[in-house]
Amino acid sequence: MSPVRTESDTRIASGQTSTIPAYFRNPGDAEKAISELSAAGFSKKDIGVALWDDTGNNKTTTGSDSLAQRFRSLFSPSERDEYESRDAIDVLDHMGIPEEQGRYFKNALRSGGVLVTLNAGSRYAEALSILRRTNAITTENIASQQFSDTGNIGSQRLELLGETLRIHKERVQKGAVNLRKEVVSERQNVEVPVTREEVVIDRHPVQGREASRTSFESGKEIRVPVAEEQVRVEKRPTVREEVSVGKREVQNTKTVSDDVRHEELRVDKEGEAPVSGTPKKQKTA
């Protein structure tokens, strides 16, 4: 059944029912589906619930007491139509599910979960969208699920396990960086130009000029001061450089690997025992 061709007029013309069966592995999803259907305007009188009880019967709004009570509380007494029978198919037929589909859902319910049915009328596509959104298994995708009609023959399940790698990351300290200051001395040589004064004596003979005085001046002297520039060194601290310290995250990719195991099915046949399905490997004794 294609989800595109689910309008009510098309289904009625082809003789199909407007009742949608939806199986939920998780009862919480079933509760959510009923709540969303009610919020969308679907009447709870058109909604049915089936559970598998401890005696192996299929009942509407019965079954495990605590679970059944949870779903009873979703409906008022006038909205419930309780019905039970020792024949599971009879119960599902009462809910509007054809017998051929009922066998699928009967075996689904035997593994637990909840079956919800809805008489969608002309809003079939809208209802189906809500049910799918709440993780429902319907007649359109139940073929891909692990249910089969085994009738009254007991069945057993064998789980095949496989290992998967799950990667966890934790932050560990790789190291630390300490920054400190220390004083380092170095000798600098600076050439500084300096000026000094020197006394220059210039002597030259004079002839034929009469002296201005007649007496000698013994011991007379002339004092000429002499100066020079001297260099004085002064040291003053100045800011030579600034250092900023921070951290940043650098993204790298690391490859991790490990061996994982998984279980595979092996079927050993004895004699002419028929085996259906497609086992991984088959051995005949």
mmCIF file of C-alpha atoms in Angstrom:
data_model
loop_
_atom_site.group_PDB
_atom_site.id
_atom_site.type_symbol
_atom_site.label_atom_id
_atom_site.label_comp_id
_atom_site.label_asym_id
_atom_site.label_seq_id
_atom_site.Cartn_x
_atom_site.Cartn_y
_atom_site.Cartn_z
ATOM 1 C CA MET A 1 0.000 0.000 0.000
ATOM 2 C CA SER A 2 1.667 3.208 -1.145
ATOM 3 C CA PRO A 3 1.369 6.162 1.254
ATOM 4 C CA VAL A 4 0.598 8.395 -1.722
ATOM 5 C CA ARG A 5 -2.628 6.552 -2.531
ATOM 6 C CA THR A 6 -4.305 6.711 0.864
ATOM 7 C CA GLU A 7 -7.160 9.184 0.306
ATOM 8 C CA SER A 8 -10.512 7.935 1.569
ATOM 9 C CA ASP A 9 -12.336 8.030 -1.773
ATOM 10 C CA THR A 10 -9.597 5.950 -3.449
ATOM 11 C CA ARG A 11 -9.628 3.378 -0.626
ATOM 12 C CA ILE A 12 -13.423 3.086 -0.569
ATOM 13 C CA ALA A 13 -13.515 2.704 -4.360
ATOM 14 C CA SER A 14 -11.031 -0.163 -4.118
ATOM 15 C CA GLY A 15 -12.919 -1.827 -1.262
ATOM 16 C CA GLN A 16 -10.329 -0.965 1.390
ATOM 17 C CA THR A 17 -11.217 -0.007 4.945
ATOM 18 C CA SER A 18 -10.511 3.400 6.455
ATOM 19 C CA THR A 19 -9.351 1.770 9.712
ATOM 20 C CA ILE A 20 -5.619 2.210 10.335
ATOM 21 C CA PRO A 21 -3.888 -0.333 12.595
ATOM 22 C CA ALA A 22 -0.679 0.981 14.198
ATOM 23 C CA TYR A 23 1.634 -1.102 16.379
ATOM 24 C CA PHE A 24 3.945 0.604 18.912
ATOM 25 C CA ARG A 25 6.870 -1.172 20.534
ATOM 26 C CA ASN A 26 7.016 1.591 23.151
ATOM 27 C CA PRO A 27 3.739 2.215 25.051
ATOM 28 C CA GLY A 28 4.850 5.817 25.579
ATOM 29 C CA ASP A 29 4.773 6.372 21.799
ATOM 30 C CA ALA A 30 1.232 4.960 21.701
ATOM 31 C CA GLU A 31 0.107 7.392 24.411
ATOM 32 C CA LYS A 32 1.686 10.252 22.484
ATOM 33 C CA ALA A 33 -0.051 9.158 19.266
ATOM 34 C CA ILE A 34 -3.475 9.055 20.967
ATOM 35 C CA SER A 35 -2.857 12.503 22.438
ATOM 36 C CA GLU A 36 -1.811 13.977 19.055
ATOM 37 C CA LEU A 37 -4.746 12.353 17.243
ATOM 38 C CA SER A 38 -7.156 13.785 19.799
ATOM 39 C CA ALA A 39 -5.530 17.220 19.521
ATOM 40 C CA ALA A 40 -5.919 17.023 15.724
ATOM 41 C CA GLY A 41 -9.689 16.564 16.123
ATOM 42 C CA PHE A 42 -10.035 12.787 15.813
ATOM 43 C CA SER A 43 -12.711 11.422 18.134
ATOM 44 C CA LYS A 44 -11.533 9.019 20.809
ATOM 45 C CA LYS A 45 -14.618 6.945 20.066
ATOM 46 C CA ASP A 46 -12.893 6.047 16.785
ATOM 47 C CA ILE A 47 -9.681 5.002 18.558
ATOM 48 C CA GLY A 48 -9.131 1.459 19.832
ATOM 49 C CA VAL A 49 -6.325 0.019 21.954
ATOM 50 C CA ALA A 50 -5.260 -3.634 22.208
ATOM 51 C CA LEU A 51 -2.782 -5.231 24.634
ATOM 52 C CA TRP A 52 -1.556 -8.805 25.078
ATOM 53 C CA ASP A 53 -2.499 -10.136 28.495
ATOM 54 C CA ASP A 54 -0.705 -12.711 30.656
ATOM 55 C CA THR A 55 -2.983 -15.553 29.541
ATOM 56 C CA GLY A 56 -2.097 -15.069 25.895
ATOM 57 C CA ASN A 57 -5.363 -13.358 24.947
ATOM 58 C CA ASN A 58 -5.648 -10.209 22.908
ATOM 59 C CA LYS A 59 -7.970 -7.674 24.568
ATOM 60 C CA THR A 60 -9.059 -4.137 23.943
ATOM 61 C CA THR A 61 -7.912 -1.813 26.751
ATOM 62 C CA THR A 62 -7.102 -4.813 28.964
ATOM 63 C CA GLY A 63 -3.980 -6.924 29.496
ATOM 64 C CA SER A 64 -1.273 -6.120 32.032
ATOM 65 C CA ASP A 65 -3.172 -4.333 34.797
ATOM 66 C CA SER A 66 -0.866 -1.351 35.227
ATOM 67 C CA LEU A 67 -0.404 -0.783 31.499
ATOM 68 C CA ALA A 68 -4.098 -1.283 30.784
ATOM 69 C CA GLN A 69 -4.982 1.206 33.476
ATOM 70 C CA ARG A 70 -2.674 3.777 31.887
ATOM 71 C CA PHE A 71 -4.596 3.542 28.616
ATOM 72 C CA ARG A 72 -8.016 3.392 30.279
ATOM 73 C CA SER A 73 -7.206 6.737 31.873
ATOM 74 C CA LEU A 74 -6.846 8.276 28.395
ATOM 75 C CA PHE A 75 -10.524 7.599 27.634
ATOM 76 C CA SER A 76 -13.721 8.558 29.404
ATOM 77 C CA PRO A 77 -16.241 5.732 30.069
ATOM 78 C CA SER A 78 -18.361 6.922 27.150
ATOM 79 C CA GLU A 79 -15.328 6.748 24.825
ATOM 80 C CA ARG A 80 -14.343 3.163 25.699
ATOM 81 C CA ASP A 81 -15.709 0.054 23.999
ATOM 82 C CA GLU A 82 -14.111 -2.773 25.983
ATOM 83 C CA TYR A 83 -14.155 -6.183 24.365
ATOM 84 C CA GLU A 84 -12.214 -9.366 24.976
ATOM 85 C CA SER A 85 -12.077 -12.891 23.687
ATOM 86 C CA ARG A 86 -9.877 -15.942 23.961
ATOM 87 C CA ASP A 87 -9.475 -15.726 20.202
ATOM 88 C CA ALA A 88 -6.966 -12.966 19.472
ATOM 89 C CA ILE A 89 -8.014 -12.682 15.819
ATOM 90 C CA ASP A 90 -11.620 -12.201 16.935
ATOM 91 C CA VAL A 91 -10.586 -9.202 19.033
ATOM 92 C CA LEU A 92 -8.655 -7.644 16.150
ATOM 93 C CA ASP A 93 -11.578 -8.268 13.798
ATOM 94 C CA HIS A 94 -13.808 -6.463 16.298
ATOM 95 C CA MET A 95 -11.417 -3.509 16.009
ATOM 96 C CA GLY A 96 -11.884 -3.424 12.238
ATOM 97 C CA ILE A 97 -8.643 -5.168 11.196
ATOM 98 C CA PRO A 98 -8.977 -7.741 8.370
ATOM 99 C CA GLU A 99 -7.987 -11.276 9.302
ATOM 100 C CA GLU A 100 -4.929 -11.414 7.032
ATOM 101 C CA GLN A 101 -3.554 -8.229 8.635
ATOM 102 C CA GLY A 102 -4.673 -9.326 12.072
ATOM 103 C CA ARG A 103 -2.312 -12.286 12.035
ATOM 104 C CA TYR A 104 0.644 -9.976 11.599
ATOM 105 C CA PHE A 105 -0.405 -7.756 14.475
ATOM 106 C CA LYS A 106 -1.283 -10.738 16.650
ATOM 107 C CA ASN A 107 2.303 -11.954 16.454
ATOM 108 C CA ALA A 108 3.604 -8.426 16.961
ATOM 109 C CA LEU A 109 1.601 -8.087 20.170
ATOM 110 C CA ARG A 110 2.940 -11.388 21.478
ATOM 111 C CA SER A 111 6.341 -9.674 21.832
ATOM 112 C CA GLY A 112 4.786 -6.839 23.849
ATOM 113 C CA GLY A 113 3.853 -3.320 22.892
ATOM 114 C CA VAL A 114 0.512 -1.721 22.096
ATOM 115 C CA LEU A 115 -1.795 -1.848 19.068
ATOM 116 C CA VAL A 116 -3.817 1.280 18.301
ATOM 117 C CA THR A 117 -6.539 1.401 15.652
ATOM 118 C CA LEU A 118 -8.196 4.482 14.216
ATOM 119 C CA ASN A 119 -11.239 4.847 12.011
ATOM 120 C CA ALA A 120 -9.820 7.784 10.052
ATOM 121 C CA GLY A 121 -12.667 8.286 7.589
ATOM 122 C CA SER A 122 -11.762 10.880 4.967
ATOM 123 C CA ARG A 123 -8.676 12.004 6.937
ATOM 124 C CA TYR A 124 -6.720 8.796 6.307
ATOM 125 C CA ALA A 125 -3.555 10.490 5.029
ATOM 126 C CA GLU A 126 -3.472 13.007 7.898
ATOM 127 C CA ALA A 127 -3.934 10.267 10.499
ATOM 128 C CA LEU A 128 -1.258 8.092 8.905
ATOM 129 C CA SER A 129 1.194 11.012 9.025
ATOM 130 C CA ILE A 130 0.580 11.509 12.765
ATOM 131 C CA LEU A 131 1.013 7.797 13.487
ATOM 132 C CA ARG A 132 4.264 7.599 11.539
ATOM 133 C CA ARG A 133 5.580 10.659 13.331
ATOM 134 C CA THR A 134 5.048 8.863 16.648
ATOM 135 C CA ASN A 135 7.018 5.732 15.551
ATOM 136 C CA ALA A 136 4.069 3.578 14.590
ATOM 137 C CA ILE A 137 4.409 0.353 12.582
ATOM 138 C CA THR A 138 1.508 0.221 10.124
ATOM 139 C CA THR A 139 0.422 -2.211 7.424
ATOM 140 C CA GLU A 140 2.640 -0.313 4.977
ATOM 141 C CA ASN A 141 5.902 -1.011 6.795
ATOM 142 C CA ILE A 142 5.170 -4.022 8.984
ATOM 143 C CA ALA A 143 6.559 -6.350 6.318
ATOM 144 C CA SER A 144 10.031 -5.041 7.128
ATOM 145 C CA GLN A 145 9.641 -5.842 10.835
ATOM 146 C CA GLN A 146 10.644 -9.076 12.507
ATOM 147 C CA PHE A 147 7.146 -10.587 12.850
ATOM 148 C CA SER A 148 5.732 -13.608 11.082
ATOM 149 C CA ASP A 149 2.556 -15.660 11.351
ATOM 150 C CA THR A 150 3.422 -18.819 13.242
ATOM 151 C CA GLY A 151 -0.151 -19.803 14.101
ATOM 152 C CA ASN A 152 -0.274 -21.908 17.258
ATOM 153 C CA ILE A 153 3.295 -23.187 16.830
ATOM 154 C CA GLY A 154 5.643 -21.972 19.561
ATOM 155 C CA SER A 155 8.429 -19.724 18.384
ATOM 156 C CA GLN A 156 11.781 -18.825 19.892
ATOM 157 C CA ARG A 157 14.004 -15.846 19.290
ATOM 158 C CA LEU A 158 17.734 -15.820 18.810
ATOM 159 C CA GLU A 159 19.413 -12.457 19.075
ATOM 160 C CA LEU A 160 22.558 -11.867 17.033
ATOM 161 C CA LEU A 161 24.797 -9.358 18.718
ATOM 162 C CA GLY A 162 27.376 -7.090 17.197
ATOM 163 C CA GLU A 163 29.903 -4.737 18.702
ATOM 164 C CA THR A 164 30.145 -1.095 17.716
ATOM 165 C CA LEU A 165 32.843 1.377 18.533
ATOM 166 C CA ARG A 166 31.840 4.257 20.776
ATOM 167 C CA ILE A 167 34.373 7.041 21.025
ATOM 168 C CA HIS A 168 34.760 9.030 24.235
ATOM 169 C CA LYS A 169 36.971 12.072 24.665
ATOM 170 C CA GLU A 170 38.305 13.416 27.925
ATOM 171 C CA ARG A 171 40.442 16.460 28.581
ATOM 172 C CA VAL A 172 43.777 15.740 30.269
ATOM 173 C CA GLN A 173 46.629 18.094 31.124
ATOM 174 C CA LYS A 174 49.420 17.662 28.623
ATOM 175 C CA GLY A 175 51.862 20.066 30.263
ATOM 176 C CA ALA A 176 52.301 23.685 31.277
ATOM 177 C CA VAL A 177 54.258 26.729 30.140
ATOM 178 C CA ASN A 178 55.793 29.062 32.732
ATOM 179 C CA LEU A 179 56.818 32.594 31.757
ATOM 180 C CA ARG A 180 59.176 34.562 34.018
ATOM 181 C CA LYS A 181 61.597 37.486 33.800
ATOM 182 C CA GLU A 182 65.303 37.458 34.502
ATOM 183 C CA VAL A 183 67.904 40.268 34.290
ATOM 184 C CA VAL A 184 70.676 39.838 31.718
ATOM 185 C CA SER A 185 73.644 42.265 31.558
ATOM 186 C CA GLU A 186 75.389 43.182 28.370
ATOM 187 C CA ARG A 187 78.072 45.800 27.678
ATOM 188 C CA GLN A 188 77.279 48.577 25.235
ATOM 189 C CA ASN A 189 79.915 50.824 23.653
ATOM 190 C CA VAL A 190 78.752 54.269 22.575
ATOM 191 C CA GLU A 191 81.052 56.786 20.832
ATOM 192 C CA VAL A 192 80.365 60.316 22.077
ATOM 193 C CA PRO A 193 82.084 63.374 20.481
ATOM 194 C CA VAL A 194 83.618 65.722 23.173
ATOM 195 C CA THR A 195 85.231 69.155 22.879
ATOM 196 C CA ARG A 196 88.251 70.535 24.824
ATOM 197 C CA GLU A 197 90.132 73.851 24.760
ATOM 198 C CA GLU A 198 93.851 74.241 24.101
ATOM 199 C CA VAL A 199 96.119 77.330 24.654
ATOM 200 C CA VAL A 200 97.685 78.592 21.483
ATOM 201 C CA ILE A 201 100.777 80.785 21.837
ATOM 202 C CA ASP A 202 101.663 82.841 18.823
ATOM 203 C CA ARG A 203 104.979 84.713 18.904
ATOM 204 C CA HIS A 204 106.328 87.075 16.180
ATOM 205 C CA PRO A 205 109.185 89.730 16.237
ATOM 206 C CA VAL A 206 108.445 93.461 16.273
ATOM 207 C CA GLN A 207 111.017 96.046 14.958
ATOM 208 C CA GLY A 208 111.104 99.803 14.972
ATOM 209 C CA ARG A 209 108.202 100.323 17.336
ATOM 210 C CA GLU A 210 108.769 102.368 20.462
ATOM 211 C CA ALA A 211 107.585 100.855 23.768
ATOM 212 C CA SER A 212 104.667 102.475 25.565
ATOM 213 C CA ARG A 213 106.275 102.156 28.963
ATOM 214 C CA THR A 214 109.826 102.776 30.296
ATOM 215 C CA SER A 215 110.031 100.365 33.224
ATOM 216 C CA PHE A 216 110.141 96.617 33.311
ATOM 217 C CA GLU A 217 107.336 94.589 34.921
ATOM 218 C CA SER A 218 108.989 91.674 36.547
ATOM 219 C CA GLY A 219 106.659 88.795 37.427
ATOM 220 C CA LYS A 220 103.593 89.969 35.502
ATOM 221 C CA GLU A 221 101.502 87.076 34.173
ATOM 222 C CA ILE A 222 98.347 86.378 32.147
ATOM 223 C CA ARG A 223 96.021 83.522 33.235
ATOM 224 C CA VAL A 224 94.113 81.732 30.511
ATOM 225 C CA PRO A 225 91.511 79.165 31.774
ATOM 226 C CA VAL A 226 91.177 76.010 29.685
ATOM 227 C CA ALA A 227 87.925 73.862 29.613
ATOM 228 C CA GLU A 228 86.854 70.514 28.186
ATOM 229 C CA GLU A 229 83.649 68.399 27.935
ATOM 230 C CA GLN A 230 83.379 65.314 30.107
ATOM 231 C CA VAL A 231 80.993 62.367 29.526
ATOM 232 C CA ARG A 232 78.658 61.254 32.320
ATOM 233 C CA VAL A 233 76.624 58.017 31.950
ATOM 234 C CA GLU A 234 73.104 57.769 33.372
ATOM 235 C CA LYS A 235 70.882 54.668 33.130
ATOM 236 C CA ARG A 236 67.088 54.940 33.078
ATOM 237 C CA PRO A 237 64.617 52.001 32.666
ATOM 238 C CA THR A 238 62.378 52.076 29.587
ATOM 239 C CA VAL A 239 59.773 49.638 28.213
ATOM 240 C CA ARG A 240 61.558 47.491 25.680
ATOM 241 C CA GLU A 241 58.826 44.973 24.751
ATOM 242 C CA GLU A 242 55.367 43.741 25.779
ATOM 243 C CA VAL A 243 54.462 40.032 25.955
ATOM 244 C CA SER A 244 50.821 38.852 25.819
ATOM 245 C CA VAL A 245 49.991 35.301 26.924
ATOM 246 C CA GLY A 246 46.827 33.386 26.024
ATOM 247 C CA LYS A 247 45.531 30.005 24.850
ATOM 248 C CA ARG A 248 43.745 28.847 21.699
ATOM 249 C CA GLU A 249 42.246 25.528 20.640
ATOM 250 C CA VAL A 250 43.720 23.787 17.632
ATOM 251 C CA GLN A 251 41.582 21.122 15.930
ATOM 252 C CA ASN A 252 43.317 17.958 14.790
ATOM 253 C CA THR A 253 42.047 14.572 13.654
ATOM 254 C CA LYS A 254 43.215 11.335 15.213
ATOM 255 C CA THR A 255 42.478 7.887 13.861
ATOM 256 C CA VAL A 256 41.567 5.231 16.414
ATOM 257 C CA SER A 257 40.934 1.599 15.614
ATOM 258 C CA ASP A 258 39.951 -1.564 17.427
ATOM 259 C CA ASP A 259 38.618 -4.995 16.585
ATOM 260 C CA VAL A 260 34.859 -5.464 16.821
ATOM 261 C CA ARG A 261 32.994 -8.730 16.848
ATOM 262 C CA HIS A 262 29.536 -9.715 15.676
ATOM 263 C CA GLU A 263 27.462 -12.843 15.743
ATOM 264 C CA GLU A 264 26.307 -14.503 12.534
ATOM 265 C CA LEU A 265 23.586 -17.062 12.126
ATOM 266 C CA ARG A 266 24.599 -20.595 11.204
ATOM 267 C CA VAL A 267 21.873 -23.161 10.437
ATOM 268 C CA ASP A 268 22.701 -26.883 10.717
ATOM 269 C CA LYS A 269 20.138 -29.088 8.982
ATOM 270 C CA GLU A 270 19.582 -32.708 9.870
ATOM 271 C CA GLY A 271 17.960 -34.881 7.243
ATOM 272 C CA GLU A 272 15.302 -33.289 5.056
ATOM 273 C CA ALA A 273 14.067 -30.709 7.560
ATOM 274 C CA PRO A 274 12.706 -27.748 5.551
ATOM 275 C CA VAL A 275 14.060 -24.308 6.347
ATOM 276 C CA SER A 276 12.440 -21.102 5.117
ATOM 277 C CA GLY A 277 14.080 -17.724 4.999
ATOM 278 C CA THR A 278 17.602 -16.861 3.903
ATOM 279 C CA PRO A 279 20.104 -17.976 6.610
ATOM 280 C CA LYS A 280 23.675 -16.685 6.370
ATOM 281 C CA LYS A 281 25.197 -20.115 6.156
ATOM 282 C CA GLN A 282 23.600 -23.559 6.084
ATOM 283 C CA LYS A 283 25.152 -26.908 6.836
ATOM 284 C CA THR A 284 23.501 -30.235 6.132
ATOM 285 C CA ALA A 285 24.328 -33.196 8.390
#
